[in-house]
Short mmCIF file of C-alpha atoms and ligand atoms in Angstrom, two decimals:
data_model
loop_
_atom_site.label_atom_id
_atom_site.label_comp_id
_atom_site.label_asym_id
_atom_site.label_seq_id
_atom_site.Cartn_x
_atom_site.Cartn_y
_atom_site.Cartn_z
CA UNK A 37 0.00 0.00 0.00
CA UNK A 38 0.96 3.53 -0.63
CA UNK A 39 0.79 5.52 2.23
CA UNK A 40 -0.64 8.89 1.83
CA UNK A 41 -0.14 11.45 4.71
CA UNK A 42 -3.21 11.93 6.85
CA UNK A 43 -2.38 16.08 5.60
CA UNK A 44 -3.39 15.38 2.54
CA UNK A 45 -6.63 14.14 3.31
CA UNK A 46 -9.81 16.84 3.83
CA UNK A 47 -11.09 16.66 6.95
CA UNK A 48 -14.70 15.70 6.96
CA UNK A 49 -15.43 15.72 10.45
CA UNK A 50 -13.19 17.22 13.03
CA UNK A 51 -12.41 16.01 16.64
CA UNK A 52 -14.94 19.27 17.85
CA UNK A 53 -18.12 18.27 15.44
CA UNK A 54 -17.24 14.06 16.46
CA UNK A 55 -17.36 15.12 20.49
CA UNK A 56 -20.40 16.96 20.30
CA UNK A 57 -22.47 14.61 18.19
CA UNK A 58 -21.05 11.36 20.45
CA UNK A 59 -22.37 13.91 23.56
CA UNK A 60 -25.53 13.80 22.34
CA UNK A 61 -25.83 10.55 20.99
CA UNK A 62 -24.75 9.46 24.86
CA UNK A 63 -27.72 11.48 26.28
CA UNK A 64 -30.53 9.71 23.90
CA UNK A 65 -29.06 6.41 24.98
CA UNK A 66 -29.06 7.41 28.31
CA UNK A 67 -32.83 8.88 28.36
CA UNK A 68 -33.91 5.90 26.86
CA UNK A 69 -32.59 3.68 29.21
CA UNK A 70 -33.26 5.64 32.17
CA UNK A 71 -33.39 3.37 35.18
CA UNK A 72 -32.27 0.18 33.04
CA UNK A 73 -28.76 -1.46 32.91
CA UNK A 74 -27.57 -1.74 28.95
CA UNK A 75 -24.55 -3.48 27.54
CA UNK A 76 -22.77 -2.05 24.66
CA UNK A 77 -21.54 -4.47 22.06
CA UNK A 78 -18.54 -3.13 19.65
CA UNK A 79 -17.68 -4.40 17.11
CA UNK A 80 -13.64 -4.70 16.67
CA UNK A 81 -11.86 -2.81 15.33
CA UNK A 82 -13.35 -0.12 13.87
CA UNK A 83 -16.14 0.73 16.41
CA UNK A 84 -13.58 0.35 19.50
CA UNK A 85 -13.38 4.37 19.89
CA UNK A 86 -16.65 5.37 19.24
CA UNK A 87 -17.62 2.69 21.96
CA UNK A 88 -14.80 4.39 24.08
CA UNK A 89 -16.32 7.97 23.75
CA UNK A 90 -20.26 7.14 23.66
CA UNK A 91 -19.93 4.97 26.96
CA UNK A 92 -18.85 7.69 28.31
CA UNK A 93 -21.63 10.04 27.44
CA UNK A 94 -23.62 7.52 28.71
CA UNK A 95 -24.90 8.27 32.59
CA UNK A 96 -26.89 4.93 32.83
CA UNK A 97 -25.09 1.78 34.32
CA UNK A 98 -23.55 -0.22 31.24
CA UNK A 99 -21.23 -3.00 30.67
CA UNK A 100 -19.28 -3.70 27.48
CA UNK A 101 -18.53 -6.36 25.41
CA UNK A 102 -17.15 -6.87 22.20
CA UNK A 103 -17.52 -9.08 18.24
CA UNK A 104 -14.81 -9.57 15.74
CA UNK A 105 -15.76 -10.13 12.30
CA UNK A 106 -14.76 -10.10 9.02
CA UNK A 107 -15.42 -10.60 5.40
CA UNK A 108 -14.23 -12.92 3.49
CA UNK A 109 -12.04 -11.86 0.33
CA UNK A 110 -8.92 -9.10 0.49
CA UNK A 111 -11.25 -5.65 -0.55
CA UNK A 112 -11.16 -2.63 1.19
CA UNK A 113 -14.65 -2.43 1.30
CA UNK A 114 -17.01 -6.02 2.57
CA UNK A 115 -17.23 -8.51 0.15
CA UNK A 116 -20.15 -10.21 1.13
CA UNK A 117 -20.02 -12.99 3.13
CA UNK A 118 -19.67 -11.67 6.80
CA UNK A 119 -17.59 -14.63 9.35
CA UNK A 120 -17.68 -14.68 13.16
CA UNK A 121 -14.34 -14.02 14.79
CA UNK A 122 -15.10 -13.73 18.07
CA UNK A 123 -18.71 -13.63 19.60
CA UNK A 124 -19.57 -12.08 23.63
CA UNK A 125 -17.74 -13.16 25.81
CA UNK A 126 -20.86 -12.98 28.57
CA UNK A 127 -24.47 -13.76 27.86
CA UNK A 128 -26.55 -11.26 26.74
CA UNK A 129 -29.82 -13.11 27.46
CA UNK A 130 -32.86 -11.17 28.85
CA UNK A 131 -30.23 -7.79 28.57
CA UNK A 132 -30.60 -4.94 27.07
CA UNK A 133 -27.99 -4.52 24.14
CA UNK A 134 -26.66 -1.83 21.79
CA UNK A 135 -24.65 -2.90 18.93
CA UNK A 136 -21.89 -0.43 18.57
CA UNK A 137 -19.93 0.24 15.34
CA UNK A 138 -18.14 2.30 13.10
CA UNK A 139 -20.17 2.40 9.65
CA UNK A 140 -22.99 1.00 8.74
CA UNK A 141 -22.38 0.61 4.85
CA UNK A 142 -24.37 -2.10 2.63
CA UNK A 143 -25.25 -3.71 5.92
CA UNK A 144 -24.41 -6.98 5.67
CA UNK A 145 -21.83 -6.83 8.47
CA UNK A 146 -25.21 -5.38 10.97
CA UNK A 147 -27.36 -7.73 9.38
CA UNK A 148 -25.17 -10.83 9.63
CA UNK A 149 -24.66 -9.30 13.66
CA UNK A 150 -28.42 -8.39 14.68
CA UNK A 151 -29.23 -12.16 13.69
CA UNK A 152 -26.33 -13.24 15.56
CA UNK A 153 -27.42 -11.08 18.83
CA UNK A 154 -30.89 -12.18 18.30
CA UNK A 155 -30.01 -15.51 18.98
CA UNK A 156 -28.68 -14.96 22.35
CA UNK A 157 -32.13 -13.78 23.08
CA UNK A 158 -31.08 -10.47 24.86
CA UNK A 159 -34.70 -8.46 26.15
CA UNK A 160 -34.06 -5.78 23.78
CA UNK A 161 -31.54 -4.81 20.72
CA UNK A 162 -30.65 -1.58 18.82
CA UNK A 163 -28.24 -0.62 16.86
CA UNK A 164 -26.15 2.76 17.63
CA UNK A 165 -23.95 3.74 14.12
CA UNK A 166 -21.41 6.82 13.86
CA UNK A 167 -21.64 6.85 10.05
CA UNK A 168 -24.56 6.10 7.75
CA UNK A 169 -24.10 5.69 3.44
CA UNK A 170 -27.66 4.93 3.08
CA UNK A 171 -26.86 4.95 -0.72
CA UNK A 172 -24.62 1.81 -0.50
CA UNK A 173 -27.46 -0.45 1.30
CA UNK A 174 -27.80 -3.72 -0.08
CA UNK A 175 -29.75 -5.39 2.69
CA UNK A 176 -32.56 -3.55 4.24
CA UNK A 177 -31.33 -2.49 8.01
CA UNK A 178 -31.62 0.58 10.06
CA UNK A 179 -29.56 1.81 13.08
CA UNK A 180 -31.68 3.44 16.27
CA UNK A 181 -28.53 6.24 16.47
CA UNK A 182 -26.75 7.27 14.01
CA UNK A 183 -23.83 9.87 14.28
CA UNK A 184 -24.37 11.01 10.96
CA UNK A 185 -25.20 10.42 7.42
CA UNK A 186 -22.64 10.90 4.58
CA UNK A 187 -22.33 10.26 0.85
CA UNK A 188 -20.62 7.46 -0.78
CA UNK A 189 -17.05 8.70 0.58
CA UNK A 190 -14.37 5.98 1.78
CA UNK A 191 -13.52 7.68 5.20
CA UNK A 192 -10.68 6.78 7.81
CA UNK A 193 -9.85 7.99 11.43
CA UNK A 194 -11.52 7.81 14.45
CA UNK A 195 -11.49 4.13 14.73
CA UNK A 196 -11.66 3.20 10.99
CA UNK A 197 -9.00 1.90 9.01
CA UNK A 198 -7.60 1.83 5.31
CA UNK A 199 -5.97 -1.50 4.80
CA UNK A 200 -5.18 -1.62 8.71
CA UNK A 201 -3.62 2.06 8.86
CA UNK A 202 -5.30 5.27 10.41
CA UNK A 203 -7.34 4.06 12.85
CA UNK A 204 -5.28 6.65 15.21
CA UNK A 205 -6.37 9.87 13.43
CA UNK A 206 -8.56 11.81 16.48
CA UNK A 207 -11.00 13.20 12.87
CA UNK A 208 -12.52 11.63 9.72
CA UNK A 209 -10.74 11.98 6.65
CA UNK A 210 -12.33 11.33 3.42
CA UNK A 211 -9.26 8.69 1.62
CA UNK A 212 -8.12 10.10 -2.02
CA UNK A 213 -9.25 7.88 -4.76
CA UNK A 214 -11.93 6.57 -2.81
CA UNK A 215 -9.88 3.80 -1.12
CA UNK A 216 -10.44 1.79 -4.07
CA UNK A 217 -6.82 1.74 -5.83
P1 IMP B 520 -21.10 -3.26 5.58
O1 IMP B 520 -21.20 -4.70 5.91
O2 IMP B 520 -20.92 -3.02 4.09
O3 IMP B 520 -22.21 -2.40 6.12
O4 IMP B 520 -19.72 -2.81 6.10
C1 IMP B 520 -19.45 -2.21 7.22
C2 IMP B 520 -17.96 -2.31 7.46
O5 IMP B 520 -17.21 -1.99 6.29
C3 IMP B 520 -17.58 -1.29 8.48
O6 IMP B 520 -17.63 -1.85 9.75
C4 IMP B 520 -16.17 -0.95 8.06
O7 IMP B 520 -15.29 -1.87 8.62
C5 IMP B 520 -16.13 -1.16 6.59
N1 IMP B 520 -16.29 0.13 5.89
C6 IMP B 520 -17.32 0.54 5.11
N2 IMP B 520 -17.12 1.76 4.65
C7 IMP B 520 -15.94 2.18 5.16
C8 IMP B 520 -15.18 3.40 5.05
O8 IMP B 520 -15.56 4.38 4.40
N3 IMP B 520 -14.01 3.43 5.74
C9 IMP B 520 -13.54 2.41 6.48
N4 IMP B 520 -14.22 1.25 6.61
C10 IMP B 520 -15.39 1.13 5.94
MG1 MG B 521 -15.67 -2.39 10.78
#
């Protein structure tokens, strides 16, 4: 891979616009499970600092937990078939959960994870999302909270990767070239 500096990259939202947002994302969660215990579910890597920031927005008592997945194939982007990694490591019955992650693209990765959570018959499930492409969907699924909703950009930075790299930029960068060469 080529690295390209993070400098060169246009900021698309900075650390100041991702803290506020997360804020209030923490205080719906935490209104709407006033007096109830949740656990937060992220999924690795990407979602790990959103999870990081959000729980602590959050003022209701909450436990974490984490899934590893990935897609089969070498593309940047998810190639389709979605494989389990690493599932809870506590049960989640009778609980209730929020799936935490990074972007929430053609959806198969949520998808292929609500099922999954569904399963362990937790009480109740949402999904809480930092970025939406609702123009890439290829399977019909909606998060609960959403950070916000972009265009058809490949992004990095906060948590999300290009080929493993700049996961450690505090903003989202839009990639040059789309992250497809
Ligand atoms: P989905 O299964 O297509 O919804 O894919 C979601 C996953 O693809 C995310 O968890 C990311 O790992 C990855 N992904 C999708 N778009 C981007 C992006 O713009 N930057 C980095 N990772 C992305
Ligand atoms: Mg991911």
């Amino acid at each position: 891979m080529i690295y390209t500096p993070a400098s060169k990259m246009e900021v698309l939202f900075s650390t100041q616009q991702i803290a506020e947002r997360v804020a209030e994302l923490g205080a719906q969660i935490s209104a709407d499970y006033a007096g109830e215990s949740v656990v937060l579910i992220g999924v690795l890597k990407g979602a790990a600092l959103f999870l990081s920031d959000l729980a602590r927005s959050i003022q209701v008592d909450a436990t974490f937990d984490f899934v590893a997945v990935s897609s089969y194939g070498k593309g940047v982007r998810s190639s389709g078939a979605v494989k389990l990694i690493k599932d809870v490591d506590n049960s989640v019955e009778g609980k209730h959960v929020v799936l935490v992650e990074d972007i929430l693209d053609t959806g198969l990765t949520l998808s292929f994870l609500r099922k999954l959570m569904l399963q362990h018959r937790p009480q109740s499930l949402r999904i809480a999302t930092l970025l939406d492409k609702p123009e890439r969907r290829k399977v019909e699924i909606e998060a609960d909270y959403i950070g916000f909703r972009i265009p058809d950009h490949f992004v990095v930075g906060y948590g999300m990767d290009y080929a493993e790299h700049y996961r450690n930029l505090p903003d989202i960068r839009v990639m040059p070239g789309d992250g497809t060469e």
